[in-house]
Each structure stands twice: as structure tokens, then as C-alpha cells.
JSON list of C-alpha atoms in Angstrom, two decimals:
[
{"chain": "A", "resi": 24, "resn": "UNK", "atom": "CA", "xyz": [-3.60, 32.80, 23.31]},
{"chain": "A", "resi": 25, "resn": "UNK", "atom": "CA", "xyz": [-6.59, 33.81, 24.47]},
{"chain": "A", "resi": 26, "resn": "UNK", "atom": "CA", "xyz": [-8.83, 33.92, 21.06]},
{"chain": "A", "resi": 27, "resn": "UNK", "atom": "CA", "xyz": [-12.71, 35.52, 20.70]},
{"chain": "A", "resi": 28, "resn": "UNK", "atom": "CA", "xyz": [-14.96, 34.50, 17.63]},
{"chain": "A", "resi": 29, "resn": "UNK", "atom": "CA", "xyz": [-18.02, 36.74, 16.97]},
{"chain": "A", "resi": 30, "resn": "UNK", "atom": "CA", "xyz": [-20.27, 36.47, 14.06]},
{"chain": "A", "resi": 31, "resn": "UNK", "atom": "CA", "xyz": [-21.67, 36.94, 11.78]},
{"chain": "A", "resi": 32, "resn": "UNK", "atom": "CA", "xyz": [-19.12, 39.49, 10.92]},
{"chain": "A", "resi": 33, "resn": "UNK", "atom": "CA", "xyz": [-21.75, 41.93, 8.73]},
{"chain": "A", "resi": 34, "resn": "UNK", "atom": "CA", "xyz": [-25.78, 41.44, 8.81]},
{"chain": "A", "resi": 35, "resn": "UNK", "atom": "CA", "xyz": [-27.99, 43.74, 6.82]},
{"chain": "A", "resi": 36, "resn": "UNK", "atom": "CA", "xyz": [-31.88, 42.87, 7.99]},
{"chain": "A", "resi": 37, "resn": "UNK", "atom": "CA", "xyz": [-35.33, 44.48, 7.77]},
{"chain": "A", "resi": 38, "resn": "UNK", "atom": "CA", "xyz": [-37.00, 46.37, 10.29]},
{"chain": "A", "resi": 39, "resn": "UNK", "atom": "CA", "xyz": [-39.12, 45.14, 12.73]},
{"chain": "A", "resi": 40, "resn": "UNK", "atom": "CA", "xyz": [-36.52, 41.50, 12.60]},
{"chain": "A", "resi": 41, "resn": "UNK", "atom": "CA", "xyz": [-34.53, 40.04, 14.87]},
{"chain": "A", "resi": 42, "resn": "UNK", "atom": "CA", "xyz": [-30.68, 39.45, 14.34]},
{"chain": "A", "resi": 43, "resn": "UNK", "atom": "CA", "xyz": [-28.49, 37.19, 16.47]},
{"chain": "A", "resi": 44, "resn": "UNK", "atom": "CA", "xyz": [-25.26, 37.36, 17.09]},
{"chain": "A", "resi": 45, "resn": "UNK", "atom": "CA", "xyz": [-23.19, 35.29, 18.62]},
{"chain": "A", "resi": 46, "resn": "UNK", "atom": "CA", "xyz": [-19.26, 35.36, 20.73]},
{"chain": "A", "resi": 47, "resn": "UNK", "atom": "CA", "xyz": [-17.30, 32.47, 21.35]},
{"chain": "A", "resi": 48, "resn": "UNK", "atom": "CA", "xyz": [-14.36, 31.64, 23.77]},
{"chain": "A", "resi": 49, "resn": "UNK", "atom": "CA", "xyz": [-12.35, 29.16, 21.33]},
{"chain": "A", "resi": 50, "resn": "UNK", "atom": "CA", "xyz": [-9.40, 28.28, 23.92]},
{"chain": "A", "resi": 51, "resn": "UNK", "atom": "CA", "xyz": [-10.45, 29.55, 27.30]},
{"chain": "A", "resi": 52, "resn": "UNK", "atom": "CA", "xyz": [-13.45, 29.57, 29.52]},
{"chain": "A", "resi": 53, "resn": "UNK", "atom": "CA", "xyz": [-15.25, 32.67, 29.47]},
{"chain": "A", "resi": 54, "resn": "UNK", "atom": "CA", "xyz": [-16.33, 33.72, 33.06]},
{"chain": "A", "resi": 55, "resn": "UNK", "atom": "CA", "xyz": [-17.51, 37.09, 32.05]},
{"chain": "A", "resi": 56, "resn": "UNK", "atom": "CA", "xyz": [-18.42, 38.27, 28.63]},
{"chain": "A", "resi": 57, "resn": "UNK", "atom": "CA", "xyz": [-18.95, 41.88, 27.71]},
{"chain": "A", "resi": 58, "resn": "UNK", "atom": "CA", "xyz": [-21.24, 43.50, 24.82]},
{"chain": "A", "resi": 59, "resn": "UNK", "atom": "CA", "xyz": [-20.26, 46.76, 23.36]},
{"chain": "A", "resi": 60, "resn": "UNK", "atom": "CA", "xyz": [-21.61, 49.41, 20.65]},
{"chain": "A", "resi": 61, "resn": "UNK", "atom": "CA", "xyz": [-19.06, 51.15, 19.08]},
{"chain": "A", "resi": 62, "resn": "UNK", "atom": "CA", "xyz": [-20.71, 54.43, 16.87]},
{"chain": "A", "resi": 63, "resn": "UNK", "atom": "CA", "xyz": [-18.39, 55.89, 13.89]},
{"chain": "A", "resi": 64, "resn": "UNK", "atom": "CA", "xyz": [-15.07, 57.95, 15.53]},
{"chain": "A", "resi": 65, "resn": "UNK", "atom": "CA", "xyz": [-16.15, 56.70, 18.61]},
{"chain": "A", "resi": 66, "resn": "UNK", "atom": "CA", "xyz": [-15.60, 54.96, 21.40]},
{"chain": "A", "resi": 67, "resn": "UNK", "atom": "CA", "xyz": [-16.63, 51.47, 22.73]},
{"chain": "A", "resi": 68, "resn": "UNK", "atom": "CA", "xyz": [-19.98, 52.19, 24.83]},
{"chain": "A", "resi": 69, "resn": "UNK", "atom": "CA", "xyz": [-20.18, 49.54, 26.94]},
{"chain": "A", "resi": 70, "resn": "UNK", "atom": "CA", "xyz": [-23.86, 47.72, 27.10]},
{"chain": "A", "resi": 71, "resn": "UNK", "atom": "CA", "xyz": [-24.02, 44.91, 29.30]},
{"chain": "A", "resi": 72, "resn": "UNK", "atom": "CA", "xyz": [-21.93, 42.67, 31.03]},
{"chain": "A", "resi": 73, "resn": "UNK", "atom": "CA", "xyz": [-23.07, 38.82, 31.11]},
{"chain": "A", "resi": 74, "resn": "UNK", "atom": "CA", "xyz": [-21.73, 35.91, 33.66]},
{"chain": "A", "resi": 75, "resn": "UNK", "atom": "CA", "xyz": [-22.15, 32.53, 32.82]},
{"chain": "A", "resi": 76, "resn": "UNK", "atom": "CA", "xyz": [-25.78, 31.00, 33.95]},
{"chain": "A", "resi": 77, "resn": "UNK", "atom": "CA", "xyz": [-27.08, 34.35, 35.08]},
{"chain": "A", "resi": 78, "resn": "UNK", "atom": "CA", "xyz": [-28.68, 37.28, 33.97]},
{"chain": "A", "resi": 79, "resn": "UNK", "atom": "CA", "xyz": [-26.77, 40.07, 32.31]},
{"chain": "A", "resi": 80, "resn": "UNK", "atom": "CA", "xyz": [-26.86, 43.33, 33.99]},
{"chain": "A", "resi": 81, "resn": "UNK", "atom": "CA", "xyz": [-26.80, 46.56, 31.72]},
{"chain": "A", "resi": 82, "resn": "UNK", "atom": "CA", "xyz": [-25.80, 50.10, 31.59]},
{"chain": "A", "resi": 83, "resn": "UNK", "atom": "CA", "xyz": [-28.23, 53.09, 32.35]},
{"chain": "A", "resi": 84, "resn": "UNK", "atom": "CA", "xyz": [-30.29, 53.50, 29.31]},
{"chain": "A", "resi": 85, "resn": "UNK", "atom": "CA", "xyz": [-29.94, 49.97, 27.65]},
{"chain": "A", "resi": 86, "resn": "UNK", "atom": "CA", "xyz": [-33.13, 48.51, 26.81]},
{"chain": "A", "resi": 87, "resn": "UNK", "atom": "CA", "xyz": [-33.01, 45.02, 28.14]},
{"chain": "A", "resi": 88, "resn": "UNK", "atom": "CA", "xyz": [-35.98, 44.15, 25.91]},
{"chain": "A", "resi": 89, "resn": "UNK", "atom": "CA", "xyz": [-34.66, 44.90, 22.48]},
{"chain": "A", "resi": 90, "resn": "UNK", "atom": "CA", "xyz": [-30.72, 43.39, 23.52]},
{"chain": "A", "resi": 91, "resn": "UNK", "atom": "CA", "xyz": [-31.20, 40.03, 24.64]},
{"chain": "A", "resi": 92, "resn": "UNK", "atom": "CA", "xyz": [-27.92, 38.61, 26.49]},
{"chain": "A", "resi": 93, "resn": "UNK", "atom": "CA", "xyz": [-27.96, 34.93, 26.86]},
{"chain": "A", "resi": 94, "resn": "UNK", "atom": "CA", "xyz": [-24.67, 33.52, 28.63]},
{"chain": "A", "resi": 95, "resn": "UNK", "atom": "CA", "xyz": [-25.77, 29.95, 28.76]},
{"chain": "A", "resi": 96, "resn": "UNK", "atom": "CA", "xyz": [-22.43, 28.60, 28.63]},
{"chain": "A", "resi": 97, "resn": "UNK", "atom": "CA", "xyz": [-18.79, 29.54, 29.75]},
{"chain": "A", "resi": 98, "resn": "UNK", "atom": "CA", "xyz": [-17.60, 29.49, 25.95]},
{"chain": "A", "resi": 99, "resn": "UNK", "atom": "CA", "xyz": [-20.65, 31.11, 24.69]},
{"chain": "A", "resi": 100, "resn": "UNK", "atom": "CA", "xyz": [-23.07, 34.20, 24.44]},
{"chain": "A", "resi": 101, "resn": "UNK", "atom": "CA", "xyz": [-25.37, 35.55, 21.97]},
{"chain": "A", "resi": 102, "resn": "UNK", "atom": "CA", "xyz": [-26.54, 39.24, 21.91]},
{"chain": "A", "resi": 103, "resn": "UNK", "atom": "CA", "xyz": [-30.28, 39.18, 19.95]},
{"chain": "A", "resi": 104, "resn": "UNK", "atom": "CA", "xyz": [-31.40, 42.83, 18.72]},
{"chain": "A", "resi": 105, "resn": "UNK", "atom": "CA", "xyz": [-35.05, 42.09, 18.67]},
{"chain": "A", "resi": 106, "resn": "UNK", "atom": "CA", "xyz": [-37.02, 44.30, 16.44]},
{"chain": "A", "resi": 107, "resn": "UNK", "atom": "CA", "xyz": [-34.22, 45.95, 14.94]},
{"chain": "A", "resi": 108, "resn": "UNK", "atom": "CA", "xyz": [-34.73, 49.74, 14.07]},
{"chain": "A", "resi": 109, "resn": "UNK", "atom": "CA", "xyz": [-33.00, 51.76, 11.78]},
{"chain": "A", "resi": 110, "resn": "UNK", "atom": "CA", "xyz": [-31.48, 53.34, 15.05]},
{"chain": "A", "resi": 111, "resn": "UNK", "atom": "CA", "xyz": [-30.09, 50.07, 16.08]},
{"chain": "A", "resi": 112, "resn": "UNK", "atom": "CA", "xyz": [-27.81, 50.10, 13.38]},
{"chain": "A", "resi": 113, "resn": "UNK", "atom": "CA", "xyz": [-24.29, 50.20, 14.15]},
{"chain": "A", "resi": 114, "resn": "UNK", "atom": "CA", "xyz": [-21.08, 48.04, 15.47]},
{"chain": "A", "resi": 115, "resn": "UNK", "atom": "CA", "xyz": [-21.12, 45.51, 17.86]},
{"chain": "A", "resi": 116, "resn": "UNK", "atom": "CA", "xyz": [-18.51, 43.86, 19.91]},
{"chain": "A", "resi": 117, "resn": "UNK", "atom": "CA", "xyz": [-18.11, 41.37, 22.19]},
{"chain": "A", "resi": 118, "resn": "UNK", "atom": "CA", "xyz": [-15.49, 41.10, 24.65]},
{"chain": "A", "resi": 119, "resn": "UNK", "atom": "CA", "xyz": [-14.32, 38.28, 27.22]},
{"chain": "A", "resi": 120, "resn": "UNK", "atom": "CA", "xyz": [-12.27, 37.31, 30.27]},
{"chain": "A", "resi": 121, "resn": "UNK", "atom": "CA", "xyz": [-11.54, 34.04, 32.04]},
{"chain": "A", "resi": 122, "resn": "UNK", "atom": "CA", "xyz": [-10.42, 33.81, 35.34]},
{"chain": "A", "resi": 123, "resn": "UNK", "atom": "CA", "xyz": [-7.15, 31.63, 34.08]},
{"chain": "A", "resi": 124, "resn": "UNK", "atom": "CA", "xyz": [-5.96, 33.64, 30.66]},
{"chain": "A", "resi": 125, "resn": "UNK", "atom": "CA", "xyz": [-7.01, 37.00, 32.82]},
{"chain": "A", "resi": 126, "resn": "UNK", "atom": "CA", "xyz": [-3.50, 37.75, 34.18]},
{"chain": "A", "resi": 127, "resn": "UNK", "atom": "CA", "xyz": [-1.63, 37.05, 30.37]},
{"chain": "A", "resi": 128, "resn": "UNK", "atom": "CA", "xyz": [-4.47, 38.61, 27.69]},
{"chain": "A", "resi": 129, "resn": "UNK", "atom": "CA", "xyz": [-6.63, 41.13, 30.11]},
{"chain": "A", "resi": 130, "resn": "UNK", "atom": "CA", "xyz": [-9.88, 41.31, 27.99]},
{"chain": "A", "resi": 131, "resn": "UNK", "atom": "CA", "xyz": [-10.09, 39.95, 24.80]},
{"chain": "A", "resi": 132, "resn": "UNK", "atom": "CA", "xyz": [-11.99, 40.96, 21.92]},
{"chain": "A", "resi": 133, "resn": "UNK", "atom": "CA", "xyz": [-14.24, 39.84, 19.34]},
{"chain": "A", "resi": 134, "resn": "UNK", "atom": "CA", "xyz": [-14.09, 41.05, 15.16]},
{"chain": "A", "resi": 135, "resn": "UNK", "atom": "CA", "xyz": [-17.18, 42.75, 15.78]},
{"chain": "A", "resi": 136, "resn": "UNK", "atom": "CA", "xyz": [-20.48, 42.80, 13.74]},
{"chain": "A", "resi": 137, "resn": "UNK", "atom": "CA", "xyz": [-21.74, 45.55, 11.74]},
{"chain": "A", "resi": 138, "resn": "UNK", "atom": "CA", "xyz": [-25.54, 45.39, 11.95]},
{"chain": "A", "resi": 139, "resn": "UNK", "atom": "CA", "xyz": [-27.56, 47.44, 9.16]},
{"chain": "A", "resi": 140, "resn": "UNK", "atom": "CA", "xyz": [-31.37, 47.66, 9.31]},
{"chain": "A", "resi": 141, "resn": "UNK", "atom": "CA", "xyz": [-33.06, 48.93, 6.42]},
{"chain": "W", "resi": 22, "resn": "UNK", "atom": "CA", "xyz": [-17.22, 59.18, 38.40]},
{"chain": "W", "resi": 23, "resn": "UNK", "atom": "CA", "xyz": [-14.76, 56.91, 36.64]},
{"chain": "W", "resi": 24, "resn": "UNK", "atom": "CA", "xyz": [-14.13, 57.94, 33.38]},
{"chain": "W", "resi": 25, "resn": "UNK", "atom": "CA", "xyz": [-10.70, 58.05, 30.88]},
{"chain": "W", "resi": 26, "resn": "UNK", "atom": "CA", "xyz": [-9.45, 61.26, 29.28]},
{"chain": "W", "resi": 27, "resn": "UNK", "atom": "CA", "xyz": [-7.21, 60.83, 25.88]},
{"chain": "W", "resi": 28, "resn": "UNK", "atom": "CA", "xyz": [-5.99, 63.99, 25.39]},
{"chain": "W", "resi": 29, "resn": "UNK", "atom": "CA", "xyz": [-5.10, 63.41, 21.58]},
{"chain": "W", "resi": 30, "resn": "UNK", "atom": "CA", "xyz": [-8.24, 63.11, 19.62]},
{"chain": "W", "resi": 31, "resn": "UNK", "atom": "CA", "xyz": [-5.89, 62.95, 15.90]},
{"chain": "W", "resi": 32, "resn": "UNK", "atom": "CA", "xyz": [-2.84, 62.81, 15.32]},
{"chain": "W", "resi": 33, "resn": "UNK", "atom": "CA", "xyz": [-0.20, 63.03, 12.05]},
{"chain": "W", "resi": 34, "resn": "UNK", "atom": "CA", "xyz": [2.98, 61.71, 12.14]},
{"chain": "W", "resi": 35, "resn": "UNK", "atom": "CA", "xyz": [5.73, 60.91, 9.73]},
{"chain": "W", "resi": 36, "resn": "UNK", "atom": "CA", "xyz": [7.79, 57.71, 9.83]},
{"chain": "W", "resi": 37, "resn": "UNK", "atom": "CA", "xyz": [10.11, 57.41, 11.93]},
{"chain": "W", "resi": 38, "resn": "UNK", "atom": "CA", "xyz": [8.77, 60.01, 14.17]},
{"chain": "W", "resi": 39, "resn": "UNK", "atom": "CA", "xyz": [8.71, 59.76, 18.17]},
{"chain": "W", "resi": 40, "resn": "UNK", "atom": "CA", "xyz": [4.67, 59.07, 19.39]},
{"chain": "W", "resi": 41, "resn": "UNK", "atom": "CA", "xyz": [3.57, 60.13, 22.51]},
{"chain": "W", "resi": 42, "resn": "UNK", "atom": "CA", "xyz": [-0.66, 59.46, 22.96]},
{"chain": "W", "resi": 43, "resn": "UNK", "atom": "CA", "xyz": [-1.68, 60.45, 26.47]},
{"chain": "W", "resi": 44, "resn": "UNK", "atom": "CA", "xyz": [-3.84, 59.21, 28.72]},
{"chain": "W", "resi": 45, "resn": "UNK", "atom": "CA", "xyz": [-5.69, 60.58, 32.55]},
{"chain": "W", "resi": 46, "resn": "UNK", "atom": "CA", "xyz": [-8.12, 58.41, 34.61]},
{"chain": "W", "resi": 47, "resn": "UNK", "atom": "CA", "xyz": [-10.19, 59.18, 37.08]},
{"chain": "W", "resi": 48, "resn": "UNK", "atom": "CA", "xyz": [-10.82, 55.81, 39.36]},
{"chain": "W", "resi": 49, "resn": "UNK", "atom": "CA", "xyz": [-10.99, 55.56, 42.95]},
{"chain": "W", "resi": 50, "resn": "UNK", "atom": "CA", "xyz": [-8.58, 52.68, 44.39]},
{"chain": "W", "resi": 51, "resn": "UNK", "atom": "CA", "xyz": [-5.94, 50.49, 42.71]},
{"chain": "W", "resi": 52, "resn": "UNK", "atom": "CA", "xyz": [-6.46, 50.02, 38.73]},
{"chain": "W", "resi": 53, "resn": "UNK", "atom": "CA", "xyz": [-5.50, 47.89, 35.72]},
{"chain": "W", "resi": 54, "resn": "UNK", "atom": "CA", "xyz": [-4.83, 49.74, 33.24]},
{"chain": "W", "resi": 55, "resn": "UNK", "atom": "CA", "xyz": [-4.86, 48.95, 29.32]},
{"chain": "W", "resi": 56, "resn": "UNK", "atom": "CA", "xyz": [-3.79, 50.00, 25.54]},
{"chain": "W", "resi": 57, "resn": "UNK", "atom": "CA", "xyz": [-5.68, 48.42, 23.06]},
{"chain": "W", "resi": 58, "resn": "UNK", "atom": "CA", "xyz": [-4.82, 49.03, 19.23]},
{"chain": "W", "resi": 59, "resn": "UNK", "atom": "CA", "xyz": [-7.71, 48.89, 16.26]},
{"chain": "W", "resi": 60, "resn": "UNK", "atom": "CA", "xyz": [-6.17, 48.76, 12.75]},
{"chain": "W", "resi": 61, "resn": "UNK", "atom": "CA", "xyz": [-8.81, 49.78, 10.37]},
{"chain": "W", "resi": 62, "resn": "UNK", "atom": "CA", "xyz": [-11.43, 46.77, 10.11]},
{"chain": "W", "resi": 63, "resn": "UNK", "atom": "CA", "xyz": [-10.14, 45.07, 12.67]},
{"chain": "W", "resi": 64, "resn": "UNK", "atom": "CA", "xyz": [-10.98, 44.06, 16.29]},
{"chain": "W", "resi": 65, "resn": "UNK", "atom": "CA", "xyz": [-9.09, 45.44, 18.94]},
{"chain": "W", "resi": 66, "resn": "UNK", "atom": "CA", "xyz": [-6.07, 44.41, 20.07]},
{"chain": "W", "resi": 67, "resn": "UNK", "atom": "CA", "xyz": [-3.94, 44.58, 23.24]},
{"chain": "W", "resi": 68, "resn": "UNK", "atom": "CA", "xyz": [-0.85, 46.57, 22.90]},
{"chain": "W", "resi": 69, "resn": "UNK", "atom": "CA", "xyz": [0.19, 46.25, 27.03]},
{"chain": "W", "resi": 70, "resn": "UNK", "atom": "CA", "xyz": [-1.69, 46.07, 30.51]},
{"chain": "W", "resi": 71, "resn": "UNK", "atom": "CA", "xyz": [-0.45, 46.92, 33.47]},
{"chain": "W", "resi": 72, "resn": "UNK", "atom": "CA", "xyz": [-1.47, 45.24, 36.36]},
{"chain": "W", "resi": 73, "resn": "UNK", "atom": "CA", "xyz": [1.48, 45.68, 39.22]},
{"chain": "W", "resi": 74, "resn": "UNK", "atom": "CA", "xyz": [5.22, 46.12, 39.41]},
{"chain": "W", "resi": 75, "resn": "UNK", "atom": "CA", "xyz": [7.55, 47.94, 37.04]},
{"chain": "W", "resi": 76, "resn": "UNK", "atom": "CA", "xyz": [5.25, 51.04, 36.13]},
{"chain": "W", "resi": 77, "resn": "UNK", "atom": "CA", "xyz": [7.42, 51.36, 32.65]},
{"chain": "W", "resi": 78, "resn": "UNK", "atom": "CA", "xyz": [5.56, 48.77, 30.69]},
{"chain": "W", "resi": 79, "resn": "UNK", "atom": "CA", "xyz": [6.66, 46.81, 27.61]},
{"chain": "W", "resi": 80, "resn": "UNK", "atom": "CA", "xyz": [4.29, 45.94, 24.79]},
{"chain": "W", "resi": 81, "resn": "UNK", "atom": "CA", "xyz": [4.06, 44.71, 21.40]},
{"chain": "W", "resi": 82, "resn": "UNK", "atom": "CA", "xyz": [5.29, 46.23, 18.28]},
{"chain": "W", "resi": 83, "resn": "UNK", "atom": "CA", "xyz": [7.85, 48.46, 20.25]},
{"chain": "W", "resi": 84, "resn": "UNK", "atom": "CA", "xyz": [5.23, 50.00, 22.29]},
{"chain": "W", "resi": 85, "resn": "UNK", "atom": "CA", "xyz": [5.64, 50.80, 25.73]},
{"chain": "W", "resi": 86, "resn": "UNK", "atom": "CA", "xyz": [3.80, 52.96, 28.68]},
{"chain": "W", "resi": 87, "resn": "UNK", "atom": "CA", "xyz": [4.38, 54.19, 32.24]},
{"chain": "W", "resi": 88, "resn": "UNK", "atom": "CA", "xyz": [2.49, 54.31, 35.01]},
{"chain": "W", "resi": 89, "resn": "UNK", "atom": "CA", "xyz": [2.95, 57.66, 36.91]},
{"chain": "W", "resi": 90, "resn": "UNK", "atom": "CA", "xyz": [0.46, 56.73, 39.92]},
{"chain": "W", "resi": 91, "resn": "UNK", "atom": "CA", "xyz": [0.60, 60.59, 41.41]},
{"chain": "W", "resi": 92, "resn": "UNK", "atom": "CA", "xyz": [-0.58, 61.84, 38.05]},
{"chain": "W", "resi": 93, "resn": "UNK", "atom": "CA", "xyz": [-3.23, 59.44, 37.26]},
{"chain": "W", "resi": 94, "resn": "UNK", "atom": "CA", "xyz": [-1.55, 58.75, 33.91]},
{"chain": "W", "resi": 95, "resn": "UNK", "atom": "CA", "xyz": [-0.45, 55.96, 31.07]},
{"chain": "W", "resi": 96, "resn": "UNK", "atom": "CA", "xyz": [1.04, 57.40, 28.39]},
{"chain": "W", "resi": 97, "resn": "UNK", "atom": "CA", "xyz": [1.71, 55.58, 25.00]},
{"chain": "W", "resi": 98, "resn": "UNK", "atom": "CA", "xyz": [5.34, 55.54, 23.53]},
{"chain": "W", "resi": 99, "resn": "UNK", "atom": "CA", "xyz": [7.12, 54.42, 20.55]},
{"chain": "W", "resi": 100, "resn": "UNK", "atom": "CA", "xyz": [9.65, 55.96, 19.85]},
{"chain": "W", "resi": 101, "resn": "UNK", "atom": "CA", "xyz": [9.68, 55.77, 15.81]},
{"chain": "W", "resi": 102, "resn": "UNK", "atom": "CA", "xyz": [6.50, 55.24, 14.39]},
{"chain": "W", "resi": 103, "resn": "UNK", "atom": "CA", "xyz": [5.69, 53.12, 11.09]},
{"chain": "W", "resi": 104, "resn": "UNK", "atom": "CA", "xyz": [3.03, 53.28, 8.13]},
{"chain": "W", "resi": 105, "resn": "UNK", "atom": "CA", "xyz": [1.64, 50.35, 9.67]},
{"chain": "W", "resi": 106, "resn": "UNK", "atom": "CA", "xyz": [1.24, 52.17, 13.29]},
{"chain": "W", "resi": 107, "resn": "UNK", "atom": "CA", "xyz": [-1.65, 53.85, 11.54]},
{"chain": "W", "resi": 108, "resn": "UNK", "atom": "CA", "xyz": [-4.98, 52.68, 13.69]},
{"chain": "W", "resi": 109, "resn": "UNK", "atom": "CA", "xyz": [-7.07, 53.80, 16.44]},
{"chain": "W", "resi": 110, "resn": "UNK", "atom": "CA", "xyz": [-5.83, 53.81, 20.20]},
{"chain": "W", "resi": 111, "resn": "UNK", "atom": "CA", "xyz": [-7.62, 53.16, 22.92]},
{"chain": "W", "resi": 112, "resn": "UNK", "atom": "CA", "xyz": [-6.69, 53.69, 26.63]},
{"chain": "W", "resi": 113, "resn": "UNK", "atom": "CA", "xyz": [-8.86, 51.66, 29.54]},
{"chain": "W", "resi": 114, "resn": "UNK", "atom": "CA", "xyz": [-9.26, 51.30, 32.97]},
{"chain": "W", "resi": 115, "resn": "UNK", "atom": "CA", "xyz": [-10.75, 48.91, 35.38]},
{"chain": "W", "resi": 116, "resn": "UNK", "atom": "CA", "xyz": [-10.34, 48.54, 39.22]},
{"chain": "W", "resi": 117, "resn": "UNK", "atom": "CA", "xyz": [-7.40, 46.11, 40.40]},
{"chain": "W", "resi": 118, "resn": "UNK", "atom": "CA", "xyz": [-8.26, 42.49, 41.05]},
{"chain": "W", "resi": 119, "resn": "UNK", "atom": "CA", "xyz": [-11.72, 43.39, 39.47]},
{"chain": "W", "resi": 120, "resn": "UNK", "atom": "CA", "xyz": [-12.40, 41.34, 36.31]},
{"chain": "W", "resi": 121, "resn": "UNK", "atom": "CA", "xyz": [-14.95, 43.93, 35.75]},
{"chain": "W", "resi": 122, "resn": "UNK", "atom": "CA", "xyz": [-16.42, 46.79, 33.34]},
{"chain": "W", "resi": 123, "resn": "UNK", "atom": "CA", "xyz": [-13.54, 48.00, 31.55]},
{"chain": "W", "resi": 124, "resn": "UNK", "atom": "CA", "xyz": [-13.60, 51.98, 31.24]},
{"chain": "W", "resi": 125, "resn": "UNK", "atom": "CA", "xyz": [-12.41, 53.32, 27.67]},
{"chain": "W", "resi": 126, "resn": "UNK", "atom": "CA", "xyz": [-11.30, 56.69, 26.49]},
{"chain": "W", "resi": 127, "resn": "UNK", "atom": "CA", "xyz": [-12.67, 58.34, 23.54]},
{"chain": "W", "resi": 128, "resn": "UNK", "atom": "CA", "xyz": [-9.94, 56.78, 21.37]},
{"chain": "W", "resi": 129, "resn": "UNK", "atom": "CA", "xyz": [-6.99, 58.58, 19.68]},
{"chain": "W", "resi": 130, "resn": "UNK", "atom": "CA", "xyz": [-6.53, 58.42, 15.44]},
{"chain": "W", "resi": 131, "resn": "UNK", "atom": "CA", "xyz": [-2.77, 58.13, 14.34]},
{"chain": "W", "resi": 132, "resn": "UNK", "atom": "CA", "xyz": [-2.22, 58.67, 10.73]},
{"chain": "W", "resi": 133, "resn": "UNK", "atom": "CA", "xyz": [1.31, 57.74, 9.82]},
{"chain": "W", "resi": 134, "resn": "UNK", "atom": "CA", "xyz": [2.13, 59.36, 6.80]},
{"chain": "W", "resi": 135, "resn": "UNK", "atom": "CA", "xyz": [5.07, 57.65, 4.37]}
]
């Protein structure tokens, strides 16, 4: 099947830090990766959306600053909260497609990371 | 605007019980749509897509939905329920052939009781 790693899995760092986190494709080319926020009881909120060797485009109100997208490679991307707040604390999930697993798994998702900033 | 209405915010059922979680889209043109299933501390999962064809779709874990095109809707059955049903459901949308933002609902809570 069509399988997504993301880690780390939990991160507690400072404020005023950067955290990385990272979202692999382990058996199928990632054309497309996707990078959510998920708040308690809540829906997945939808960030920005990253193709492989170009710049990630991002939702209305997303500060492209503080979430750096990098989507160097087609198995690979890495979402970096840069001077985490407080605020920025919260779930994070990462979500791919490939243009050949597309028709069987749809989008596939990552574990998710649960970023605390203290 | 596109959006995805789950009518259900949380429900409680008892085992064996029939489940029924609906689900409205608003989306101009052809769509894929999607169940995905979250199991407490877990990632999401996909229950069943449907892409073309038979509108009554088949998924895992007894789960199936239809398609009713003329009421914008995919609706979630299974028709006895389990403890381990308990989890968050999701409902999404994106356009057909379009790999895509995928639209969620707000999610639905089942608590299966014993």
C-alpha cells in the first residue's frame, strides 16, 4: 500500500526555536504533499500544498515565513515552524498523493506530530 | 464556496446498532469524494473513495456509502456497529481528476458503547 512516515511523532521545544518535521513517501512517489493543522475536536485545516521542486503555495492566512515547506524530493518534505510560539502549538499532519497509487489509496496520511512550545 | 457539511457532530451508539453519519458538499463540477476514519491517536485512515461508477460504495470494516449525485450527498453506513467503530469520521471532497486540495468536514465523534 501506499504508506506515509512523519516524525518526529511528539516535540516539546522552547519559544523563539525552530522545530522540523519531516513526511516521507516509503513505497510510492509523492507528486504532491499536503500539510495540515488539526486543533482539538476539530477538523483538518489545510495549510499548504507542496509539489516536488517547487514552491509550496498556502492557504489565506498562513504565514509562509514561520511554516517553511521544502519539497525537495518526490519521497520527501519537511514542514519547519520557525520561531515557534506558544500559539503554534498544536497537531500537524502531513498528507500525500502519487500520480500511480492515486486511483487505489486517494490521499494518504501521515501519524501526525504534536508540537508543544513552552 | 466549496465546503463539506457533516451533519452529526456526536454520536452514541450501542453495539450492534445500525450507523448512519451524513454528509452534504457544496463543489462545483464532478468530485471525488472520501471517508477517512481516526481511531483515537491515530492517523487517519481511508474507509472508501469514490471516484466513478457504482455510486453504492464498499469499504473496509463493513463500511459502505452512496453517492446520491442530485442531493449532493455521501452518507456513511454500517449496519451494526462495534466497540472498536469508536473514532472520529471524516467526510472529504476534491474535484474529479484533480489530485488537489482535499475539502474536509468538521468531523463526526462515534462513541460505541459495550
Amino acid at each position: 500500500g501506499a504508506v506515509v512516515s512523519q516524525h518526529p511523532s511528539w516535540v516539546i521545544c522552547k519559544s523563539g526555536t525552530s522545530v522540523k518535521i519531516e513526511c516521507r513517501s516509503l513505497d510510492f512517489q509523492a507528486t504532491t504533499m499536503f500539510w495540515y493543522r488539526q486543533f482539538p475536536k476539530q477538523s483538518l485545516m489545510l495549510m499548504a500544498t507542496s509539489n516536488e521542486g517547487s514552491k509550496a503555495t498556502y492557504e489565506q492566512g498562513v504565514e509562509k515565513d514561520k511554516f517553511l515547506i521544502n519539497h525537495a524530493s518526490l519521497t520527501l518534505s519537511t514542514l519547519t515552524v520557525t520561531s515557534a510560539h506558544p500559539e503554534d502549538s498544536s497537531f500537524y499532519i502531513c498528507s500525500a498523493i502519487g500520480t500511480a497509487s492515486f486511483v487505489d489509496y486517494g490521499y494518504t496520511f501521515g501519524s501526525g506530530t504534536r508540537l508543544t512550545v513552552v | 464556496a466549496q465546503s463539506v457539511s457533516q451533519h452529526n457532530h456526536h454520536v452514541i451508539l450501542s453495539e450492534a446498532a445500525s450507523l448512519e453519519l451524513g454528509c452534504n458538499y457544496s463543489y462545483g463540477g464532478t468530485v471525488n469524494l472520501f471517508w477517512y476514519v481516526q481511531y483515537p491517536g491515530q492517523h487517519l485512515q481511508l474507509l472508501l473513495k469514490y471516484f466513478s461508477g457504482d455510486p453504492l460504495v464498499k469499504g473496509i470494516k463493513g463500511f459502505e456509502a452512496e453517492f446520491i449525485k442530485s442531493k449532493f450527498s455521501f452518507n456513511l453506513r454500517k449496519p451494526s456497529v462495534q466497540w472498536s467503530d469508536t473514532a472520529e469520521y471524516f467526510c472529504a471532497v476534491t474535484g474529479s481528476g484533480n489530485t488537489g486540495k482535499l475539502i474536509f468536514g468538521q468531523g463526526t465523534t462515534l462513541q460505541v458503547k459495550p
